[in-house]
Amino acid sequence: VGDLPSSEPLYYSDYLQLDRLLASQRLASAAGGQPVHDEMLFIIVHQAYELWFKQILWELDEVARLLAPARVAETAMLRMVARLERITEIQKLLIEQISVLETMTPLDFLEFRNFLIPASGFQSVQFRLIENRLGVRPEDRLKLAGNPYTAALSEDDRRRVEESETETSIFQLVEAWLERTPFLDFGDFHFWDIYRGAVKQLLEHDQRVVATNPNLSEPERQSQLASFTQTFALYEAVLDETKHKALVAAGERRLSHRAFQAALFINLYRDEPALQEPFRLLTLLMDIEQGFTTWRYRHALMTQRMIGRRVGTGGSAGAAYLTRSADRSRVFMDLFQLSTFMIPRSLLPPLPIEVERTMRFRFEEL
Ligand code: HEM
């Protein structure tokens, strides 16, 4: 048995560099001669966020590394899922932390807010790196007073953020990984034809329920029956690449057709052993998007409570800007749309035995 690697005995505060960390809370209000009590909380809460942002980036970087190879190994899948799960736990803290800051009242905030202008969380480089790493695109960004979102950054920070726009995002990596899903081509077995039949059966059943429902007035019945045409059209886009591309062009889908189909397939056959981890990965990506969107809305509500309808210290329209930004920063919207296209397990076509076999764990007998 070899020796475990070791080093000189460490001292707690040296290891954590507490001398630097704990000397990094400089109150802007102190410069005016009157340190405001609550500014310490304001600084510490922001610093705690930045530390967690650093950890999230650390995890996302590893997820990106693990997703990059042409063939993602099973162990890599497990590791990726563990990293993403950790991010979702951190996000719960990020959302909870807002109520700590809300123990500061708007009146307390007014005592030092003037010292902050034009600084703002809007200039958080790490937050922008997280967004870009996940896959927020330059064209999704809102302009602030006609300027790009990077305009308020120092030159070095701007360069870092702009560079991150050109790196492959988690969205792109997930899309490429979905496109490589091997189970979509089965030789003679045409899954999507069978799926079309199952959907038709499902919708015709729903149509019959509407047509024979005695509680509906005639105009209500006609309007509900008409909506089936739209639903059919949406399903057609799942099956037809050209129609899917039209939805992408209209900004209603982002994933490629093949990736969208693969994500749907993984959701439909999530009970197959080989699809359980991929399903977990897709679910966690939705959880993470939900976590950030929830944080954004929560932050916007806090902003409303703190500054009402005033503009932000960074110069935006304040809370109104933040809610719009929350909607524009969705990356994995396609995954949230998938449930429209789910069909009950009882209608799902059984997979051919060769496909089943490749999707079982190796030690299991068929
Ligand atoms: C009193 C507490 C806070 C208020 C009133 C507030 C207000 C605002 C406002 C008005 C904006 C829009 C940009 C601007 O005009 O400045 C903004 C952006 C932002 N804030 Fe806060 N904020 C607060 C606390 C925090 C905290 C604790 C964080 C954690 C890091 C944070 C992170 C951000 C981020 C990342 C943005 C950019 C969001 C985007 O562009 O979508 N804020 N904040």
Coordinates of N, CA and C and ligand atoms in Angstrom, one line a residue, residues 42 45-50 53 97-98 101 104 109 112-113 116 118-124 127-128 131 141-142 144 149 295-296 299-300 302-307 310-319 321-326 329, ligand 1:
F42 N -25.2 43.9 3.4 CA -25.3 44.0 1.9 C -24.1 43.5 1.2
V45 N -23.7 39.5 1.9 CA -24.6 38.7 1.1 C -24.1 38.7 -0.4
H46 N -23.7 39.8 -0.9 CA -23.2 39.8 -2.3 C -21.9 38.9 -2.4
Q47 N -21.0 39.0 -1.5 CA -19.8 38.2 -1.5 C -20.1 36.7 -1.5
A48 N -21.1 36.4 -0.6 CA -21.5 35.0 -0.5 C -22.0 34.5 -1.9
Y49 N -22.8 35.3 -2.5 CA -23.3 35.0 -3.9 C -22.1 34.7 -4.8
E50 N -21.2 35.6 -4.8 CA -20.1 35.5 -5.7 C -19.3 34.2 -5.5
F53 N -21.3 31.5 -6.9 CA -21.2 31.6 -8.4 C -19.9 30.9 -8.9
Q97 N -31.3 32.9 0.4 CA -30.4 34.0 0.9 C -31.1 35.4 0.7
I98 N -32.0 35.5 -0.2 CA -32.6 36.8 -0.5 C -33.4 37.2 0.8
L101 N -31.2 39.1 3.2 CA -31.0 40.5 2.7 C -32.2 41.4 3.0
M104 N -33.0 43.8 5.8 CA -32.7 45.2 5.7 C -33.9 45.9 5.1
F109 N -31.7 50.7 3.4 CA -31.0 50.7 2.2 C -30.7 52.1 1.7
F112 N -27.5 54.1 2.4 CA -26.2 54.0 1.8 C -26.3 53.8 0.3
R113 N -27.5 53.7 -0.3 CA -27.7 53.4 -1.7 C -26.9 54.3 -2.6
L116 N -23.4 53.7 -3.9 CA -23.2 52.5 -4.7 C -23.1 52.9 -6.2
P118 N -22.4 54.0 -9.9 CA -23.3 53.1 -10.7 C -23.0 51.6 -10.6
A119 N -22.5 51.2 -9.5 CA -22.2 49.8 -9.3 C -23.6 49.0 -9.2
S120 N -23.6 47.8 -9.7 CA -24.8 47.0 -9.6 C -24.5 45.5 -9.9
G121 N -25.4 44.6 -9.4 CA -25.2 43.2 -9.7 C -25.2 43.0 -11.2
F122 N -25.7 43.9 -12.0 CA -25.7 43.9 -13.4 C -24.2 43.7 -13.9
Q123 N -23.3 44.2 -13.1 CA -21.9 44.0 -13.5 C -21.2 42.8 -13.0
S124 N -22.0 41.8 -12.5 CA -21.4 40.6 -11.9 C -20.9 39.8 -13.1
F127 N -21.8 36.0 -12.9 CA -23.1 35.7 -13.3 C -23.3 35.7 -14.8
R128 N -22.6 36.6 -15.5 CA -22.6 36.6 -17.0 C -21.9 35.3 -17.5
E131 N -24.3 32.5 -17.2 CA -25.4 32.6 -18.3 C -24.8 32.1 -19.6
R141 N -30.0 39.0 -25.3 CA -29.7 40.0 -24.3 C -30.6 41.3 -24.6
L142 N -31.0 41.8 -23.5 CA -31.7 43.1 -23.5 C -30.6 44.2 -23.6
L144 N -29.3 48.0 -22.6 CA -29.6 48.9 -21.4 C -29.2 50.3 -21.9
Y149 N -25.1 44.5 -22.9 CA -25.0 44.2 -21.5 C -23.6 44.3 -21.0
W295 N -34.9 32.4 -9.0 CA -34.0 33.4 -8.3 C -34.2 34.7 -9.0
R296 N -34.3 34.8 -10.3 CA -34.5 36.0 -11.0 C -35.8 36.7 -10.6
H299 N -35.5 37.9 -7.0 CA -34.7 39.0 -7.0 C -35.4 40.3 -7.5
A300 N -36.3 40.1 -8.5 CA -37.1 41.2 -9.0 C -38.1 41.6 -8.0
M302 N -37.8 41.3 -4.7 CA -37.0 42.0 -3.7 C -36.7 43.5 -4.1
T303 N -36.3 43.6 -5.4 CA -36.0 44.9 -5.9 C -37.2 45.8 -5.8
Q304 N -38.4 45.3 -6.2 CA -39.6 46.1 -6.1 C -39.8 46.6 -4.7
R305 N -39.6 45.6 -3.8 CA -39.8 45.9 -2.4 C -38.8 47.0 -1.9
M306 N -37.6 46.9 -2.3 CA -36.5 47.8 -1.9 C -36.6 49.2 -2.5
I307 N -36.9 49.2 -3.8 CA -36.7 50.5 -4.5 C -38.0 50.9 -5.2
R310 N -38.4 52.9 -8.7 CA -37.2 53.7 -9.0 C -36.3 52.9 -10.0
V311 N -35.4 53.6 -10.7 CA -34.5 53.0 -11.6 C -33.4 52.3 -10.7
G312 N -32.7 51.3 -11.3 CA -31.6 50.6 -10.5 C -30.3 51.5 -10.4
T313 N -29.4 51.1 -9.5 CA -28.2 51.8 -9.4 C -27.4 51.6 -10.7
G314 N -27.6 50.5 -11.4 CA -26.9 50.3 -12.7 C -27.5 51.1 -13.9
G315 N -28.7 51.7 -13.6 CA -29.3 52.5 -14.7 C -30.4 51.9 -15.5
S316 N -30.9 50.6 -15.1 CA -32.0 50.0 -15.8 C -33.3 50.5 -15.2
A317 N -34.4 50.0 -15.9 CA -35.7 50.4 -15.4 C -36.1 49.7 -14.1
G318 N -35.1 49.0 -13.5 CA -35.3 48.4 -12.2 C -36.1 47.1 -12.3
A319 N -37.1 46.9 -11.5 CA -37.8 45.6 -11.4 C -38.4 45.2 -12.8
Y321 N -37.2 45.8 -15.7 CA -36.2 45.3 -16.5 C -35.9 43.8 -16.1
L322 N -35.9 43.6 -14.8 CA -35.5 42.3 -14.3 C -36.5 41.2 -14.7
T323 N -37.8 41.5 -14.7 CA -38.7 40.4 -15.1 C -38.6 40.1 -16.6
R324 N -38.4 41.2 -17.4 CA -38.2 40.9 -18.8 C -36.9 40.1 -19.0
S325 N -35.9 40.4 -18.3 CA -34.6 39.7 -18.5 C -34.8 38.2 -18.1
A326 N -35.6 38.0 -17.1 CA -35.8 36.6 -16.6 C -36.4 35.8 -17.8
S329 N -33.9 35.0 -20.6 CA -32.7 34.2 -20.3 C -32.9 32.7 -20.2
Ligands
HEM1 C1 -31.0 45.6 -2.1 C2 -30.8 44.6 -2.9 C3 -30.8 44.6 -4.4 C4 -31.4 45.5 -5.2 C5 -32.3 46.7 -4.9 C6 -31.0 45.1 -6.6 C7 -31.5 45.7 -7.7 C8 -31.1 45.4 -9.0 C9 -31.5 46.1 -10.2 C10 -32.4 47.3 -10.2 C11 -30.9 45.5 -11.2 C12 -31.0 45.9 -12.7 C13 -29.8 46.6 -13.1 C14 -29.6 48.0 -12.5 O1 -30.3 48.9 -13.0 O2 -28.9 48.1 -11.6 C15 -30.2 44.4 -10.7 C16 -29.5 43.5 -11.5 C17 -28.8 42.4 -11.0 N1 -28.6 42.1 -9.7 FE1 -29.4 43.0 -8.1 N2 -30.2 44.0 -6.5 C18 -30.0 43.7 -5.2 C19 -29.3 42.6 -4.7 C20 -28.6 41.7 -5.5 C21 -27.9 40.6 -5.0 C22 -27.7 40.2 -3.5 C23 -27.3 40.0 -6.0 C24 -26.5 38.8 -6.0 C25 -25.3 38.7 -6.6 C26 -27.8 40.7 -7.2 C27 -27.4 40.3 -8.5 C28 -27.9 40.9 -9.6 C29 -27.6 40.5 -11.0 C30 -26.9 39.2 -11.4 C31 -28.2 41.4 -11.8 C32 -28.3 41.3 -13.4 C33 -29.6 40.6 -13.8 C34 -29.9 40.7 -15.3 O3 -29.3 41.4 -16.0 O4 -30.8 40.0 -15.7 N3 -28.5 41.7 -6.8 N4 -30.3 44.4 -9.4

